[in-house]
GROMACS .gro file of C-alpha atoms in nm:
model
  200
    1UNK     CA    1  -0.235  -1.708   1.234
    2UNK     CA    2  -0.063  -1.695   1.570
    3UNK     CA    3   0.296  -1.579   1.557
    4UNK     CA    4   0.252  -1.336   1.268
    5UNK     CA    5   0.448  -1.026   1.175
    6UNK     CA    6   0.385  -0.784   0.890
    7UNK     CA    7   0.660  -0.652   0.666
    8UNK     CA    8   0.542  -0.327   0.507
    9UNK     CA    9   0.700  -0.106   0.243
   10UNK     CA   10   0.621   0.258   0.162
   11UNK     CA   11   0.695   0.498  -0.125
   12UNK     CA   12   0.718   0.255  -0.416
   13UNK     CA   13   0.691   0.107  -0.656
   14UNK     CA   14   1.041   0.168  -0.784
   15UNK     CA   15   1.150   0.011  -1.112
   16UNK     CA   16   1.487  -0.099  -0.971
   17UNK     CA   17   1.429  -0.172  -0.604
   18UNK     CA   18   1.076  -0.307  -0.584
   19UNK     CA   19   1.163  -0.610  -0.801
   20UNK     CA   20   1.459  -0.682  -0.573
   21UNK     CA   21   1.242  -0.661  -0.263
   22UNK     CA   22   0.992  -0.891  -0.431
   23UNK     CA   23   1.270  -1.136  -0.512
   24UNK     CA   24   1.385  -1.138  -0.148
   25UNK     CA   25   1.029  -1.201  -0.030
   26UNK     CA   26   0.989  -1.477  -0.287
   27UNK     CA   27   1.306  -1.650  -0.169
   28UNK     CA   28   1.174  -1.639   0.187
   29UNK     CA   29   0.823  -1.751   0.097
   30UNK     CA   30   0.691  -1.434   0.259
   31UNK     CA   31   0.389  -1.210   0.211
   32UNK     CA   32   0.409  -0.835   0.261
   33UNK     CA   33   0.211  -0.515   0.220
   34UNK     CA   34   0.317  -0.238  -0.018
   35UNK     CA   35   0.176   0.109   0.058
   36UNK     CA   36   0.220   0.263  -0.284
   37UNK     CA   37   0.234   0.615  -0.417
   38UNK     CA   38  -0.033   0.628  -0.687
   39UNK     CA   39   0.169   0.832  -0.935
   40UNK     CA   40   0.453   0.582  -0.916
   41UNK     CA   41   0.206   0.296  -0.942
   42UNK     CA   42   0.065   0.444  -1.263
   43UNK     CA   43   0.416   0.456  -1.407
   44UNK     CA   44   0.485   0.090  -1.318
   45UNK     CA   45   0.163  -0.110  -1.340
   46UNK     CA   46   0.361  -0.425  -1.409
   47UNK     CA   47   0.505  -0.407  -1.057
   48UNK     CA   48   0.159  -0.387  -0.900
   49UNK     CA   49   0.059  -0.688  -1.106
   50UNK     CA   50   0.365  -0.875  -0.979
   51UNK     CA   51   0.283  -0.785  -0.619
   52UNK     CA   52  -0.071  -0.912  -0.651
   53UNK     CA   53   0.031  -1.225  -0.841
   54UNK     CA   54   0.274  -1.321  -0.565
   55UNK     CA   55   0.019  -1.283  -0.286
   56UNK     CA   56   0.123  -0.944  -0.153
   57UNK     CA   57  -0.119  -0.668  -0.058
   58UNK     CA   58  -0.119  -0.346  -0.257
   59UNK     CA   59  -0.236  -0.070  -0.025
   60UNK     CA   60  -0.269   0.308  -0.059
   61UNK     CA   61  -0.009   0.554   0.066
   62UNK     CA   62  -0.073   0.875  -0.122
   63UNK     CA   63  -0.096   1.054  -0.453
   64UNK     CA   64   0.152   1.319  -0.341
   65UNK     CA   65   0.373   1.267  -0.036
   66UNK     CA   66   0.251   1.558   0.179
   67UNK     CA   67   0.182   1.553   0.553
   68UNK     CA   68  -0.191   1.543   0.622
   69UNK     CA   69  -0.139   1.809   0.888
   70UNK     CA   70  -0.046   2.045   0.603
   71UNK     CA   71  -0.346   1.955   0.389
   72UNK     CA   72  -0.678   2.133   0.360
   73UNK     CA   73  -0.985   1.911   0.366
   74UNK     CA   74  -1.033   1.959  -0.008
   75UNK     CA   75  -0.670   1.877  -0.088
   76UNK     CA   76  -0.677   1.563   0.124
   77UNK     CA   77  -1.001   1.443  -0.035
   78UNK     CA   78  -0.851   1.500  -0.380
   79UNK     CA   79  -0.529   1.318  -0.291
   80UNK     CA   80  -0.723   1.019  -0.163
   81UNK     CA   81  -0.990   0.999  -0.431
   82UNK     CA   82  -0.760   1.061  -0.728
   83UNK     CA   83  -0.499   0.824  -0.588
   84UNK     CA   84  -0.744   0.543  -0.514
   85UNK     CA   85  -0.901   0.604  -0.854
   86UNK     CA   86  -0.564   0.550  -1.021
   87UNK     CA   87  -0.520   0.223  -0.834
   88UNK     CA   88  -0.873   0.116  -0.934
   89UNK     CA   89  -0.785   0.179  -1.299
   90UNK     CA   90  -0.496  -0.063  -1.250
   91UNK     CA   91  -0.723  -0.329  -1.103
   92UNK     CA   92  -0.640  -0.261  -0.738
   93UNK     CA   93  -0.909  -0.193  -0.478
   94UNK     CA   94  -0.711  -0.113  -0.161
   95UNK     CA   95  -0.852  -0.176   0.183
   96UNK     CA   96  -0.555  -0.037   0.379
   97UNK     CA   97  -0.412   0.315   0.396
   98UNK     CA   98  -0.100   0.459   0.555
   99UNK     CA   99  -0.065   0.835   0.569
  100UNK     CA  100   0.267   0.994   0.465
  101UNK     CA  101   0.505   0.993   0.763
  102UNK     CA  102   0.227   0.817   0.954
  103UNK     CA  103   0.072   1.155   1.038
  104UNK     CA  104  -0.303   1.118   1.078
  105UNK     CA  105  -0.551   1.397   1.142
  106UNK     CA  106  -0.921   1.403   1.222
  107UNK     CA  107  -0.979   1.443   0.849
  108UNK     CA  108  -0.767   1.135   0.778
  109UNK     CA  109  -0.973   0.928   1.017
  110UNK     CA  110  -1.303   1.059   0.883
  111UNK     CA  111  -1.205   0.983   0.525
  112UNK     CA  112  -1.073   0.639   0.613
  113UNK     CA  113  -1.411   0.553   0.763
  114UNK     CA  114  -1.617   0.690   0.475
  115UNK     CA  115  -1.401   0.517   0.214
  116UNK     CA  116  -1.369   0.185   0.396
  117UNK     CA  117  -0.994   0.206   0.438
  118UNK     CA  118  -0.822   0.071   0.750
  119UNK     CA  119  -0.546   0.305   0.866
  120UNK     CA  120  -0.212   0.141   0.947
  121UNK     CA  121   0.087   0.270   1.135
  122UNK     CA  122   0.376   0.059   1.263
  123UNK     CA  123   0.549  -0.031   1.587
  124UNK     CA  124   0.896  -0.105   1.444
  125UNK     CA  125   1.056   0.173   1.239
  126UNK     CA  126   1.372   0.053   1.066
  127UNK     CA  127   1.469   0.411   0.968
  128UNK     CA  128   1.600   0.261   0.646
  129UNK     CA  129   1.563   0.600   0.475
  130UNK     CA  130   1.869   0.717   0.669
  131UNK     CA  131   2.101   0.485   0.479
  132UNK     CA  132   2.207   0.265   0.772
  133UNK     CA  133   2.344  -0.078   0.692
  134UNK     CA  134   2.114  -0.379   0.711
  135UNK     CA  135   2.323  -0.518   0.994
  136UNK     CA  136   2.292  -0.197   1.195
  137UNK     CA  137   1.916  -0.183   1.144
  138UNK     CA  138   1.881  -0.549   1.241
  139UNK     CA  139   2.092  -0.492   1.552
  140UNK     CA  140   1.874  -0.196   1.650
  141UNK     CA  141   1.563  -0.415   1.631
  142UNK     CA  142   1.740  -0.681   1.834
  143UNK     CA  143   1.834  -0.425   2.098
  144UNK     CA  144   1.464  -0.348   2.141
  145UNK     CA  145   1.385  -0.712   2.207
  146UNK     CA  146   1.378  -0.850   1.855
  147UNK     CA  147   1.078  -0.955   1.651
  148UNK     CA  148   0.755  -1.042   1.830
  149UNK     CA  149   0.416  -1.165   1.719
  150UNK     CA  150   0.202  -0.869   1.611
  151UNK     CA  151   0.487  -0.648   1.495
  152UNK     CA  152   0.426  -0.418   1.199
  153UNK     CA  153   0.761  -0.327   1.046
  154UNK     CA  154   0.812  -0.011   0.839
  155UNK     CA  155   1.051  -0.014   0.543
  156UNK     CA  156   1.069   0.165   0.208
  157UNK     CA  157   1.108   0.017  -0.140
  158UNK     CA  158   1.130   0.365  -0.294
  159UNK     CA  159   1.310   0.689  -0.221
  160UNK     CA  160   1.068   0.931  -0.064
  161UNK     CA  161   1.107   1.293   0.048
  162UNK     CA  162   1.379   1.331   0.309
  163UNK     CA  163   1.563   1.012   0.218
  164UNK     CA  164   1.934   1.033   0.299
  165UNK     CA  165   2.033   0.739   0.081
  166UNK     CA  166   2.082   0.690  -0.291
  167UNK     CA  167   1.928   0.344  -0.320
  168UNK     CA  168   1.733   0.076  -0.135
  169UNK     CA  169   1.997  -0.198  -0.137
  170UNK     CA  170   2.016  -0.215   0.242
  171UNK     CA  171   1.638  -0.253   0.262
  172UNK     CA  172   1.662  -0.557   0.036
  173UNK     CA  173   1.935  -0.698   0.261
  174UNK     CA  174   1.735  -0.613   0.574
  175UNK     CA  175   1.433  -0.796   0.432
  176UNK     CA  176   1.642  -1.110   0.407
  177UNK     CA  177   1.774  -1.068   0.761
  178UNK     CA  178   1.425  -1.012   0.903
  179UNK     CA  179   1.289  -1.319   0.728
  180UNK     CA  180   1.571  -1.528   0.871
  181UNK     CA  181   1.512  -1.383   1.218
  182UNK     CA  182   1.138  -1.449   1.194
  183UNK     CA  183   1.194  -1.809   1.093
  184UNK     CA  184   1.440  -1.859   1.378
  185UNK     CA  185   1.183  -1.757   1.638
  186UNK     CA  186   0.891  -1.933   1.471
  187UNK     CA  187   0.712  -1.631   1.328
  188UNK     CA  188   0.532  -1.623   0.994
  189UNK     CA  189   0.457  -1.325   0.771
  190UNK     CA  190   0.126  -1.201   0.639
  191UNK     CA  191  -0.025  -0.893   0.483
  192UNK     CA  192  -0.175  -0.642   0.723
  193UNK     CA  193  -0.529  -0.710   0.606
  194UNK     CA  194  -0.494  -1.088   0.619
  195UNK     CA  195  -0.356  -1.081   0.974
  196UNK     CA  196  -0.538  -0.776   1.109
  197UNK     CA  197  -0.658  -0.945   1.425
  198UNK     CA  198  -0.305  -1.059   1.509
  199UNK     CA  199  -0.120  -0.734   1.453
  200UNK     CA  200  -0.051  -0.431   1.668
   0.00000   0.00000   0.00000
């Protein structure tokens, strides 16, 4: 799997925008990882089924989008176990976990080990939550050297806390631009778990 990058999406699923992201990935023949909020997943099980059916990875983000640094041990355990339990009831057994805002604590790392969940961050942050245009986000990635093998790219298919935008349209457009850029430089896409040894 040399020459692999991972497109990842947090804070979904969203009934409007997740299907559009999925459509963009389908058009590009791409595989991605969706770090889902369990409450939103419970409200839209059909979207999780679509993700899985199309070869994407459904991974765990959170039950409630709270920084782990502001969580007690008990609250973090509850967030993880209730959230993963919800996903299990929907037929999803996640193996990957991304903490809200990417903030990991000693408790996060302990729980990831005891629950068999690989923690994932990213090395390219699109900052799509700010509401920048797809072209501007793509240019910013290009200014940092463009896509490279092993990149893990952070995007959002839902509106999370702190979002400065009203929709995810530019994320859909950015997905299409990134897939075109990856193809141009000979990179393929894979889920984080499928390509773990090749990713940052």
